[in-house]
XYZ file of C-alpha atoms in Angstrom:
733
model
C 26.856 -14.761 9.624
C 26.321 -11.028 10.048
C 24.864 -9.033 7.192
C 26.962 -6.246 5.704
C 24.667 -3.241 5.470
C 25.635 -1.205 2.427
C 23.906 1.734 0.784
C 23.283 -0.506 -2.220
C 21.596 -3.171 -0.079
C 19.337 -0.612 1.610
C 18.486 1.015 -1.717
C 17.493 -2.399 -3.118
C 15.139 -2.806 -0.163
C 13.890 0.803 -0.409
C 14.939 1.522 3.183
C 16.675 4.644 4.443
C 19.561 4.658 6.918
C 17.188 6.115 9.529
C 14.670 3.333 8.934
C 17.398 0.729 9.218
C 18.503 2.247 12.523
C 14.922 1.905 13.789
C 14.911 -1.771 12.757
C 18.042 -2.377 14.810
C 16.490 -0.536 17.761
C 13.331 -2.682 17.583
C 15.284 -5.932 17.361
C 18.129 -4.995 19.657
C 20.431 -6.489 17.031
C 21.124 -6.332 13.287
C 18.568 -8.184 11.135
C 19.521 -11.053 8.883
C 18.703 -10.906 5.158
C 15.327 -12.623 5.524
C 14.315 -10.227 8.304
C 15.518 -7.249 6.285
C 13.350 -8.414 3.386
C 10.351 -8.696 5.706
C 10.837 -5.170 7.033
C 11.348 -3.924 3.471
C 7.963 -5.083 2.219
C 5.997 -4.437 5.410
C 7.398 -0.903 5.682
C 7.019 -0.161 1.972
C 4.741 2.681 0.992
C 2.452 0.165 -0.689
C 1.873 -1.837 2.514
C 2.345 0.702 5.322
C 0.917 3.971 3.904
C 3.684 5.754 5.783
C 3.286 9.011 3.808
C -0.521 9.124 3.885
C -1.569 7.489 7.157
C -1.851 10.670 9.212
C -3.945 12.350 6.534
C -6.259 9.396 5.900
C -7.492 9.726 9.484
C -9.358 12.856 8.368
C -11.800 10.831 6.264
C -15.288 10.135 7.680
C -15.753 6.377 7.926
C -18.891 5.832 9.997
C -22.638 5.794 9.390
C -25.518 3.691 10.758
C -25.294 1.439 7.686
C -21.504 0.926 7.852
C -20.670 -2.525 9.234
C -16.901 -2.371 8.671
C -14.829 0.609 7.616
C -11.166 0.903 6.580
C -8.639 -1.467 8.126
C -9.892 -4.812 6.876
C -9.599 -6.311 3.403
C -12.710 -4.472 2.169
C -15.492 -2.228 3.435
C -18.887 -3.587 4.435
C -22.266 -1.816 4.352
C -25.700 -3.052 5.410
C -28.208 -3.359 2.549
C -31.045 -4.801 4.630
C -32.788 -8.159 4.933
C -29.737 -9.727 6.549
C -27.406 -8.920 3.649
C -24.320 -6.741 3.270
C -22.384 -5.362 0.320
C -18.604 -5.758 0.503
C -16.438 -3.597 -1.763
C -13.045 -2.067 -2.378
C -10.891 -0.487 -5.082
C -7.201 -1.248 -5.622
C -4.464 -0.178 -8.025
C -2.135 -2.218 -10.200
C -0.494 0.696 -11.955
C 3.210 -0.113 -12.050
C 2.776 -3.785 -13.030
C 0.321 -2.832 -15.794
C 2.791 -0.408 -17.362
C 5.574 -2.978 -17.296
C 3.506 -5.978 -18.473
C -0.015 -4.781 -19.338
C -1.822 -8.103 -19.731
C -0.604 -9.785 -16.552
C -0.465 -6.526 -14.608
C -4.139 -5.816 -15.255
C -5.212 -9.450 -14.937
C -3.576 -9.905 -11.547
C -5.043 -6.581 -10.430
C -8.469 -8.119 -11.034
C -7.468 -11.294 -9.210
C -6.184 -9.368 -6.199
C -9.295 -7.245 -5.735
C -11.525 -10.313 -6.093
C -9.612 -11.961 -3.231
C -10.001 -8.865 -1.047
C -13.766 -9.267 -1.359
C -14.310 -13.019 -1.073
C -11.825 -13.090 1.823
C -14.567 -11.294 3.751
C -17.066 -14.063 3.007
C -18.752 -12.310 0.081
C -19.459 -13.740 -3.347
C -18.125 -11.258 -5.942
C -20.932 -9.982 -8.188
C -19.404 -7.078 -10.112
C -16.140 -5.512 -11.268
C -15.510 -1.946 -12.473
C -12.271 -0.563 -13.888
C -10.995 3.019 -13.998
C -8.245 3.357 -16.595
C -6.006 6.350 -17.346
C -3.781 6.180 -20.408
C -1.343 8.611 -21.986
C -1.491 10.588 -25.208
C -2.817 8.302 -27.965
C 0.216 9.334 -30.045
C 2.685 8.235 -27.348
C 4.875 5.171 -27.958
C 3.460 1.855 -26.702
C 0.052 3.414 -25.891
C -1.986 1.168 -28.202
C -0.011 -1.783 -26.869
C -0.806 -0.741 -23.291
C -4.519 -0.226 -23.972
C -4.785 -3.525 -25.816
C -2.925 -5.453 -23.119
C -4.755 -3.937 -20.161
C -8.204 -4.449 -21.686
C -7.338 -8.022 -22.665
C -5.989 -8.713 -19.169
C -9.096 -7.386 -17.417
C -11.394 -9.244 -19.790
C -9.354 -12.419 -19.789
C -9.346 -12.710 -16.012
C -12.863 -11.452 -15.234
C -14.510 -13.433 -18.030
C -12.801 -16.673 -17.024
C -13.543 -16.321 -13.332
C -17.194 -15.578 -14.060
C -17.605 -12.125 -12.491
C -19.106 -9.446 -14.775
C -17.184 -6.242 -15.508
C -20.093 -3.792 -15.685
C -18.692 -0.270 -15.586
C -15.764 2.085 -15.215
C -13.916 4.855 -17.028
C -11.193 5.266 -19.613
C -9.534 8.618 -20.353
C -6.318 9.812 -21.994
C -3.777 12.520 -21.128
C -0.096 12.965 -21.847
C 0.648 13.089 -18.089
C 0.105 9.303 -18.039
C 2.530 8.603 -20.914
C 5.091 7.007 -18.610
C 2.797 5.735 -15.863
C -0.695 4.525 -16.716
C -3.311 3.889 -14.024
C -5.257 0.657 -13.699
C -7.687 0.864 -10.778
C -10.133 -2.015 -10.269
C -13.187 -2.092 -7.997
C -14.930 -5.266 -6.856
C -18.300 -5.637 -5.130
C -19.632 -8.727 -3.412
C -22.679 -9.812 -1.419
C -22.611 -11.698 1.887
C -24.908 -12.624 4.728
C -24.561 -10.095 7.521
C -23.912 -12.882 10.045
C -21.208 -14.495 7.893
C -18.647 -11.712 7.425
C -15.090 -12.936 8.011
C -12.123 -10.939 9.260
C -8.333 -11.329 9.153
C -7.722 -11.712 12.896
C -5.716 -14.760 13.894
C -7.162 -16.267 17.076
C -7.230 -19.499 19.040
C -3.848 -20.446 20.475
C -2.719 -23.664 18.823
C -5.065 -23.326 15.871
C -3.435 -24.435 12.609
C -2.386 -21.869 9.981
C -3.311 -23.263 6.578
C -2.063 -22.440 3.078
C -4.532 -22.935 0.213
C -4.352 -22.214 -3.507
C -1.721 -22.240 -6.202
C 1.870 -23.246 -5.535
C 4.461 -20.599 -4.712
C 6.987 -19.574 -7.340
C 9.481 -16.787 -7.838
C 7.123 -14.383 -9.653
C 6.367 -11.050 -8.030
C 9.227 -11.006 -5.535
C 9.530 -7.450 -4.205
C 6.386 -6.383 -6.065
C 5.350 -4.236 -3.085
C 8.652 -2.384 -3.012
C 8.587 -1.947 -6.796
C 5.148 -0.326 -6.428
C 6.624 2.067 -3.861
C 9.168 3.705 -6.163
C 8.962 5.950 -9.201
C 9.812 4.668 -12.655
C 12.956 5.391 -14.601
C 13.917 4.727 -18.200
C 15.103 1.275 -17.087
C 11.769 0.209 -15.590
C 11.149 -2.442 -18.255
C 13.812 -4.481 -16.458
C 11.334 -4.890 -13.585
C 9.270 -7.451 -15.504
C 10.193 -10.285 -13.089
C 8.382 -8.362 -10.307
C 5.052 -8.703 -12.162
C 2.944 -11.678 -11.105
C 1.281 -14.165 -13.441
C -2.401 -14.889 -12.935
C -4.564 -17.990 -13.380
C -8.289 -17.124 -13.311
C -9.363 -20.775 -13.394
C -7.515 -21.427 -10.131
C -9.041 -18.230 -8.746
C -12.534 -19.534 -9.504
C -11.762 -22.748 -7.621
C -10.335 -20.696 -4.762
C -13.507 -18.605 -4.532
C -15.710 -21.671 -4.300
C -13.426 -23.463 -1.837
C -13.128 -20.471 0.502
C -16.862 -19.772 0.494
C -17.553 -23.430 1.270
C -14.955 -23.439 4.075
C -16.705 -20.423 5.566
C -20.157 -21.949 5.168
C -18.989 -25.124 6.933
C -17.506 -23.043 9.782
C -13.961 -24.354 9.262
C -12.306 -20.910 9.381
C -11.432 -18.596 12.274
C -9.639 -15.962 10.183
C -8.570 -15.589 6.581
C -6.316 -13.287 4.553
C -5.363 -13.288 0.902
C -1.712 -13.340 -0.089
C -1.577 -10.087 -2.013
C 1.228 -7.540 -1.892
C 4.173 -9.051 0.021
C 2.549 -12.486 -0.182
C 2.988 -14.861 2.742
C 4.779 -12.178 4.748
C 1.974 -9.631 4.793
C -0.833 -12.176 5.174
C 0.739 -13.825 8.217
C 1.870 -10.613 9.914
C -1.435 -8.828 9.303
C -3.529 -11.692 10.690
C -1.321 -11.968 13.766
C -1.274 -8.192 14.325
C -5.055 -7.821 14.063
C -5.573 -10.768 16.388
C -2.920 -9.721 18.903
C -1.254 -13.113 18.601
C 1.926 -14.685 17.284
C 2.478 -17.299 14.589
C 5.076 -20.000 14.027
C 5.624 -20.797 10.332
C 7.381 -23.772 8.762
C 8.382 -22.838 5.201
C 9.283 -26.460 4.422
C 5.524 -27.169 4.348
C 4.727 -24.447 1.770
C 3.707 -25.942 -1.621
C 6.346 -24.819 -4.140
C 6.403 -24.968 -7.915
C 10.121 -24.217 -8.259
C 13.092 -26.036 -6.789
C 15.677 -24.499 -4.530
C 13.629 -21.526 -3.349
C 15.183 -19.707 -0.400
C 13.273 -18.576 2.677
C 13.614 -14.997 1.411
C 11.991 -15.925 -1.913
C 9.182 -17.967 -0.355
C 8.233 -15.186 2.050
C 8.349 -12.358 -0.499
C 6.885 -14.143 -3.512
C 3.656 -12.607 -4.817
C 2.514 -15.667 -6.749
C -1.206 -15.352 -7.334
C -4.319 -17.264 -6.261
C -3.135 -18.044 -2.718
C -4.811 -17.590 0.669
C -3.808 -18.090 4.276
C -6.369 -19.042 6.900
C -6.546 -20.048 10.531
C -8.581 -23.218 10.796
C -10.616 -24.307 13.791
C -8.713 -26.943 15.734
C -10.304 -30.316 15.094
C -11.756 -29.222 11.735
C -8.546 -29.682 9.754
C -9.663 -32.814 7.960
C -12.956 -31.244 6.921
C -11.047 -28.216 5.652
C -8.625 -30.419 3.726
C -11.502 -32.406 2.208
C -13.096 -29.207 0.869
C -9.809 -27.851 -0.512
C -8.978 -31.099 -2.272
C -12.513 -31.391 -3.655
C -11.804 -28.134 -5.509
C -8.406 -29.401 -6.714
C -6.322 -26.942 -4.704
C -3.006 -27.368 -2.920
C -3.484 -27.213 0.837
C -1.032 -27.567 3.714
C -0.730 -26.749 7.401
C 2.271 -24.435 7.508
C 2.087 -23.108 11.062
C 0.300 -22.570 14.364
C -1.127 -19.588 16.226
C 0.843 -18.751 19.390
C 0.469 -16.394 22.340
C 4.004 -14.964 22.006
C 3.254 -11.936 19.856
C 6.189 -12.990 17.681
C 6.580 -14.361 14.179
C 8.986 -17.285 14.283
C 9.825 -18.688 10.840
C 11.707 -21.920 10.190
C 13.228 -23.229 6.979
C 15.287 -26.391 6.542
C 15.232 -26.943 10.288
C 16.671 -23.496 11.097
C 15.013 -20.375 12.510
C 15.431 -17.865 9.678
C 13.412 -15.041 11.249
C 12.255 -14.237 14.778
C 10.461 -10.903 14.891
C 7.944 -9.093 17.108
C 4.663 -8.874 15.155
C 3.387 -5.484 16.311
C 6.384 -3.306 15.339
C 6.776 -4.956 11.956
C 3.093 -4.698 11.060
C 1.947 -1.627 12.938
C 4.951 0.511 13.857
C 6.254 1.363 10.427
C 7.577 4.908 10.077
C 4.855 7.541 9.779
C 5.915 10.632 7.891
C 4.345 14.057 7.999
C 6.094 15.080 4.827
C 6.456 18.766 3.971
C 3.803 20.182 1.670
C 4.436 23.200 -0.516
C 1.792 25.928 -0.778
C -0.331 25.237 -3.846
C -1.023 28.159 -6.170
C -4.670 29.051 -6.540
C -5.745 28.751 -10.184
C -6.836 31.983 -11.824
C -10.475 31.824 -12.949
C -11.032 32.080 -16.672
C -12.100 35.532 -17.811
C -15.285 34.972 -19.877
C -14.167 37.498 -22.485
C -11.130 35.337 -23.228
C -13.248 32.488 -24.597
C -15.816 34.387 -26.586
C -14.271 33.183 -29.777
C -16.482 32.317 -32.680
C -17.632 28.747 -32.041
C -19.854 26.600 -34.224
C -21.839 24.664 -31.542
C -22.791 21.648 -33.726
C -19.210 21.280 -34.932
C -17.868 21.680 -31.364
C -20.287 19.046 -30.055
C -19.247 16.515 -32.672
C -15.594 17.235 -31.937
C -16.158 16.703 -28.207
C -18.071 13.466 -28.684
C -15.249 12.094 -30.820
C -12.372 13.121 -28.524
C -10.576 10.273 -26.693
C -12.141 11.071 -23.310
C -15.783 11.173 -24.475
C -15.638 8.737 -27.384
C -17.586 5.543 -26.769
C -15.658 2.827 -24.956
C -17.773 0.098 -26.538
C -14.600 -1.431 -28.029
C -13.472 -2.009 -24.444
C -16.600 -3.232 -22.700
C -17.671 -5.516 -25.511
C -14.560 -7.561 -24.642
C -15.925 -8.040 -21.136
C -18.613 -10.581 -20.261
C -20.681 -7.939 -18.504
C -23.819 -10.103 -18.427
C -22.434 -13.274 -16.811
C -24.559 -14.258 -13.823
C -27.689 -12.761 -15.440
C -27.998 -10.053 -12.757
C -26.607 -7.056 -14.690
C -29.585 -4.738 -15.174
C -27.922 -1.631 -16.571
C -24.981 -2.528 -18.839
C -21.830 -0.473 -19.504
C -22.141 2.710 -21.514
C -25.259 4.090 -19.791
C -23.840 5.871 -16.748
C -23.919 4.176 -13.346
C -23.945 0.386 -13.576
C -26.735 -1.537 -11.841
C -26.588 -5.159 -10.685
C -29.419 -7.079 -9.016
C -28.845 -8.605 -5.584
C -29.467 -12.176 -6.645
C -32.734 -13.686 -5.490
C -34.128 -10.365 -4.237
C -35.848 -7.274 -5.618
C -32.887 -5.113 -4.529
C -30.108 -3.798 -6.744
C -26.785 -2.025 -6.302
C -25.840 1.082 -8.285
C -22.092 1.334 -8.888
C -19.866 4.013 -10.381
C -16.243 5.154 -10.654
C -15.500 8.863 -10.950
C -12.664 11.375 -11.034
C -11.801 14.374 -13.212
C -7.991 14.600 -13.020
C -7.791 17.939 -14.869
C -9.885 19.493 -12.065
C -7.579 17.932 -9.469
C -4.502 19.265 -11.266
C -5.974 22.775 -11.183
C -7.169 22.530 -7.568
C -6.828 19.183 -5.777
C -9.155 20.178 -2.928
C -12.023 21.163 -5.220
C -11.225 18.364 -7.676
C -11.512 15.687 -5.000
C -14.746 17.217 -3.708
C -16.106 17.118 -7.241
C -15.117 13.465 -7.706
C -17.107 12.471 -4.607
C -20.030 14.673 -5.635
C -20.123 13.227 -9.138
C -20.128 9.664 -7.802
C -23.014 10.628 -5.498
C -24.844 12.281 -8.406
C -24.348 9.309 -10.743
C -25.938 6.995 -8.181
C -28.879 9.381 -7.761
C -29.510 9.442 -11.536
C -30.631 5.791 -11.554
C -32.919 6.168 -8.534
C -30.587 4.674 -5.912
C -29.659 5.918 -2.444
C -25.907 6.604 -2.150
C -24.414 4.606 0.729
C -20.613 4.750 0.736
C -17.422 5.061 -1.280
C -14.120 3.335 -1.735
C -11.160 5.187 -3.219
C -7.812 4.794 -4.898
C -5.531 7.784 -4.356
C -3.084 7.897 -7.284
C -0.341 10.511 -6.946
C 3.316 11.082 -7.727
C 6.329 11.025 -5.401
C 5.237 12.191 -1.909
C 8.806 13.135 -1.075
C 8.295 16.137 -3.346
C 6.452 18.873 -1.394
C 4.170 19.817 -4.298
C 2.966 16.213 -4.648
C 2.453 15.907 -0.903
C 0.426 19.102 -0.987
C -1.781 17.666 -3.736
C -2.388 14.474 -1.756
C -3.143 16.315 1.476
C -5.534 18.764 -0.209
C -7.335 15.989 -2.099
C -7.929 13.988 1.096
C -9.273 17.100 2.812
C -11.584 17.874 -0.118
C -12.794 14.284 -0.215
C -13.446 14.345 3.528
C -15.492 17.534 3.300
C -17.648 16.162 0.481
C -18.196 12.806 2.216
C -19.339 14.539 5.416
C -21.684 16.901 3.603
C -23.255 14.149 1.494
C -23.348 11.512 4.281
C -21.298 9.311 1.987
C -18.586 7.687 4.161
C -15.319 6.081 3.052
C -15.308 2.380 3.973
C -12.215 1.125 2.146
C -9.500 2.250 -0.200
C -5.950 2.213 -1.443
C -3.104 4.703 -1.801
C -0.848 4.443 -4.848
C 2.105 6.813 -4.755
C 5.294 7.271 -6.783
C 3.287 7.282 -10.018
C 5.852 9.172 -12.065
C 8.697 8.561 -14.453
C 11.992 10.433 -14.345
C 10.414 13.102 -12.148
C 7.313 13.641 -14.324
C 4.226 12.906 -12.227
C 0.761 11.881 -13.325
C -2.136 14.272 -12.796
C -3.380 13.904 -9.213
C -6.088 11.245 -9.523
C -8.127 10.553 -6.377
C -10.344 7.904 -7.957
C -13.718 7.367 -6.298
C -15.799 4.197 -6.404
C -19.380 4.754 -5.267
C -22.063 2.294 -4.159
C -25.782 2.928 -3.748
C -28.868 0.858 -3.019
C -32.103 0.446 -4.950
C -34.564 -1.063 -2.481
C -36.779 -2.152 -5.358
C -35.366 -2.650 -8.828
C -38.701 -1.513 -10.258
C -37.711 1.982 -9.138
C -34.766 2.024 -11.556
C -34.610 5.139 -13.728
C -32.820 4.352 -16.989
C -31.193 6.958 -19.261
C -32.477 5.108 -22.351
C -36.203 5.564 -21.673
C -36.761 9.109 -22.919
C -39.590 9.280 -25.451
C -40.696 11.668 -28.175
C -42.768 14.427 -26.624
C -40.952 14.361 -23.287
C -39.903 17.739 -21.957
C -36.274 18.317 -21.043
C -35.893 19.974 -17.639
C -32.561 21.240 -16.325
C -32.008 21.094 -12.559
C -29.356 23.387 -11.085
C -27.660 26.671 -11.792
C -25.925 27.236 -15.155
C -23.343 30.007 -15.006
C -21.389 28.820 -18.025
C -18.259 27.692 -16.161
C -15.558 26.830 -18.688
C -12.411 26.891 -16.540
C -10.551 23.529 -16.686
C -13.339 22.269 -18.945
C -13.170 19.669 -21.672
C -14.452 22.298 -24.119
C -11.549 24.593 -23.282
C -9.040 21.773 -23.780
C -10.450 20.053 -26.855
C -11.931 22.982 -28.785
C -9.655 25.874 -27.831
C -6.508 23.881 -26.991
C -6.093 25.445 -23.553
C -5.590 23.755 -20.179
C -6.046 26.471 -17.600
C -8.381 28.084 -15.134
C -10.032 27.043 -11.908
C -12.330 24.012 -11.882
C -16.053 24.614 -11.344
C -16.964 25.398 -7.721
C -18.705 22.653 -5.754
C -21.583 23.792 -3.526
C -22.163 20.693 -1.408
C -25.387 21.952 0.206
C -26.800 22.670 -3.247
C -25.517 19.323 -4.509
C -27.348 17.492 -1.748
C -30.492 19.578 -2.135
C -30.721 19.070 -5.899
C -30.113 15.356 -5.500
C -32.825 15.058 -2.845
C -35.271 16.894 -5.117
C -34.496 14.593 -8.052
C -34.933 11.533 -5.816
C -38.314 12.819 -4.640
C -39.474 13.319 -8.227
C -38.343 9.805 -9.094
C -40.355 8.391 -6.200
C -43.350 10.356 -7.450
C -42.942 8.720 -10.876
C -42.388 11.984 -12.740
C -38.958 11.296 -14.271
C -38.689 9.064 -17.322
C -34.914 9.397 -17.816
C -32.131 11.232 -16.030
C -28.619 12.299 -17.002
C -26.116 14.052 -14.778
C -24.120 16.931 -16.267
C -20.340 16.612 -16.206
C -17.746 16.634 -19.035
C -19.016 18.713 -21.941
C -21.959 20.155 -20.021
C -25.555 20.403 -21.215
C -24.924 19.768 -24.918
C -23.041 16.512 -24.286
C -25.591 15.336 -21.685
C -28.410 15.961 -24.168
C -26.558 14.128 -26.930
C -25.968 11.170 -24.589
C -29.669 11.084 -23.688
C -30.581 11.141 -27.380
C -28.155 8.340 -28.260
C -29.228 6.187 -25.319
C -32.936 6.539 -26.191
C -32.526 6.744 -29.980
C -34.715 9.859 -30.020
C -33.728 13.326 -31.190
C -34.233 16.572 -29.269
C -34.473 20.325 -29.663
C -32.416 22.218 -27.071
C -33.008 25.888 -26.353
C -30.190 28.429 -26.182
C -31.699 31.268 -24.113
C -28.501 33.360 -24.001
C -26.639 35.770 -26.240
C -24.218 34.463 -28.890
C -21.304 35.519 -26.698
C -22.565 33.236 -23.917
C -23.527 30.227 -26.042
C -20.363 28.253 -25.354
C -20.854 28.539 -21.598
C -24.549 27.618 -21.765
C -23.985 24.575 -23.943
C -20.594 23.306 -22.751
C -20.047 24.810 -19.278
C -19.396 22.308 -16.511
C -21.213 23.861 -13.547
C -21.771 21.239 -10.863
C -24.850 19.841 -9.122
C -26.935 19.629 -12.307
C -29.264 17.018 -13.819
C -31.053 16.811 -17.145
C -34.480 15.172 -16.833
C -36.791 13.753 -19.478
C -40.298 14.305 -18.106
C -43.697 13.387 -19.514
C -45.173 16.660 -20.804
C -48.293 16.198 -18.636
C -46.170 15.974 -15.474
C -43.855 18.938 -16.019
C -46.172 21.383 -14.264
C -46.280 19.308 -11.085
C -42.507 18.893 -11.138
C -41.894 22.624 -11.539
C -44.382 23.405 -8.766
C -42.531 21.005 -6.468
C -39.224 22.617 -7.416
C -40.524 25.987 -6.218
C -41.481 24.429 -2.871
C -38.097 22.712 -2.530
C -36.168 25.811 -3.530
C -34.585 23.886 -6.398
C -33.832 25.683 -9.645
C -35.654 23.845 -12.455
C -36.252 25.167 -15.967
C -37.548 23.599 -19.182
C -34.783 23.653 -21.809
C -36.086 21.555 -24.676
C -38.202 18.735 -26.066
C -37.466 15.180 -27.151
C -38.496 14.131 -30.660
C -37.406 13.556 -34.250
C -34.222 11.941 -35.473
C -31.766 14.796 -34.910
C -30.394 17.002 -32.148
C -31.069 20.686 -32.789
C -29.124 23.262 -30.790
C -31.158 26.477 -30.859
C -31.330 27.850 -34.387
C -28.300 25.928 -35.664
C -28.622 23.237 -38.335
C -29.705 19.828 -36.989
C -27.207 17.069 -36.225
C -28.692 13.725 -37.153
C -28.569 10.898 -34.652
C -26.519 8.988 -37.210
C -23.904 11.792 -37.199
C -23.841 11.862 -33.409
C -23.436 8.097 -33.260
C -20.636 8.083 -35.846
C -18.784 10.787 -33.942
C -19.137 8.924 -30.648
C -18.391 5.406 -31.839
C -15.645 5.811 -34.436
C -12.535 7.001 -32.629
C -11.484 4.105 -30.392
C -11.917 1.192 -32.826
C -10.325 3.296 -35.571
C -7.340 4.175 -33.379
C -6.881 0.612 -32.160
C -7.090 -0.631 -35.748
C -4.226 1.550 -36.932
C -0.788 -0.013 -37.341
C 1.162 0.291 -34.106
């Protein structure tokens, strides 16, 4: 029976008339409903990157230590001694807004599968969360649900959540962001890829049974929200972390026993994407029998089985003759397992259901020939730099510091991370709340330094500079703990790319990211693009989220921010011009969101970082804090709170310039706590390196003293930092 192609049918499948015409050209005939559904999900923005693909090619992806860059489930970097780190960041934004607990939980489950699919045991999770105005409707509900979902899944599956971010802005009122990063460790000779090979090899389903949850989740994630978006709840998947734990162990054992040729998780678009992607990467075809798929609901159609996004499922190509061994392992772990197909040499995906061929499609065009759009980009206005005279208002620095520390962005997120089992596995060395997270590579003296970074207000003002700054801050955060930055993953969260201003933001951010990655030798090895993050035409702030990974060759070289001691000298590295444009001070203290973000000098950034690393190797730095939101005053307060030691900070400028000196957000800067006896040697080295280093204060006492202003006790600082989030969450919704 032929399918009547109506505008309503195409709109449901998020396909344009032009795209449908291309489908007919590829097939030489009209598609049936099952085939239309397959094209819909495989050509969705979420799966095909059709609006960003041409721009993503600008990113640097290679380095001597990169084993596998973008294109596989996750990126892989060499960390020496026959080991690799495998990592990626993904988004689960739309599902988390619709159903926060399950949306966030299944986001964790999905990114875990991306990593252990490569043969790596997951060792750490980080989450980067962006919420709306705390006064907005449902916001406490969303925060509570997302945090519970992340904790509920990660805690149960036994992978520590050890870092991340959480900020608030009204631009996320109708579209929150939930980005999750996972890192795993594997043997360098046991990395697995999703490339179906071996004609006649069996295609095996393993994991939970397939139900109707999540159908068309990929297409839902490729469209903006409207006021009716709550009706999309059925497109949100339901997770089971206990099954995920069994799946991790089963898959790693299958790999260890050499039962697997290729493997792919069933993420977005479920069985459809996993089968097509494996066949496309391997240059093969696959025949699938849907009657063999384990189902948990009766009467499921071929369309539903193929597009379901039920969680905790994998698809692998087994070695012929090893099927029984593979089945024994799967059943040992209590998982459903079934042979549902075979690898062929036809280059086609032939799918049968109830004895009938329900789809017969060429693999390559479906998986790799989706439309690629070079969408129009509007010229972006250059932000006008803030005129210093316009912010020389009378400011009480102690009062301003306390106000900044208690604002939603800087307030302690202890309420969040205390719900996470961040110490499970006993390898977390630097827990949440102290900057970059650090996790030991089990059984070795090595450790990984991990961070997530982005300043969306900078990106809104200037996406090119904002994206550069996000990369630079991730690089700087890794340096602060004594690690060598290796590579990044990213999650590019933007609005509707069909609007030229949004496309311009995305294009500029990718170009800024690329420039920073090249200058810092910090390649992109994996990532995700999340577009259409807007509601009724109101877009989020452009948020090119960066996840950074660095290597500590010897964990004894770790520099902790909580080791400053009384008597240590505070030394500021980098130039302080008092930049307050697009700053947190400007927004929170003066109520203004304007101005250009701070310039990013990448050569200076790299030079200052190299100098700090050299001083760490020389044993001269006791504690280190990078300067970002809130500038020098906030960095000093954070150092004091981490070490439980007060400080006296100099203000060597005129009263009119105090705000810039204390709260300016100039880039490329570090605050060091240095043993007083070693300061001279450090400053002498700085002169040789050409690095700007100046003493700015001394650690000691039980209060922070800003110049000649009255002291702020550590107890006051701690109250300001710790009170807001638990107080807000405790209020009646």
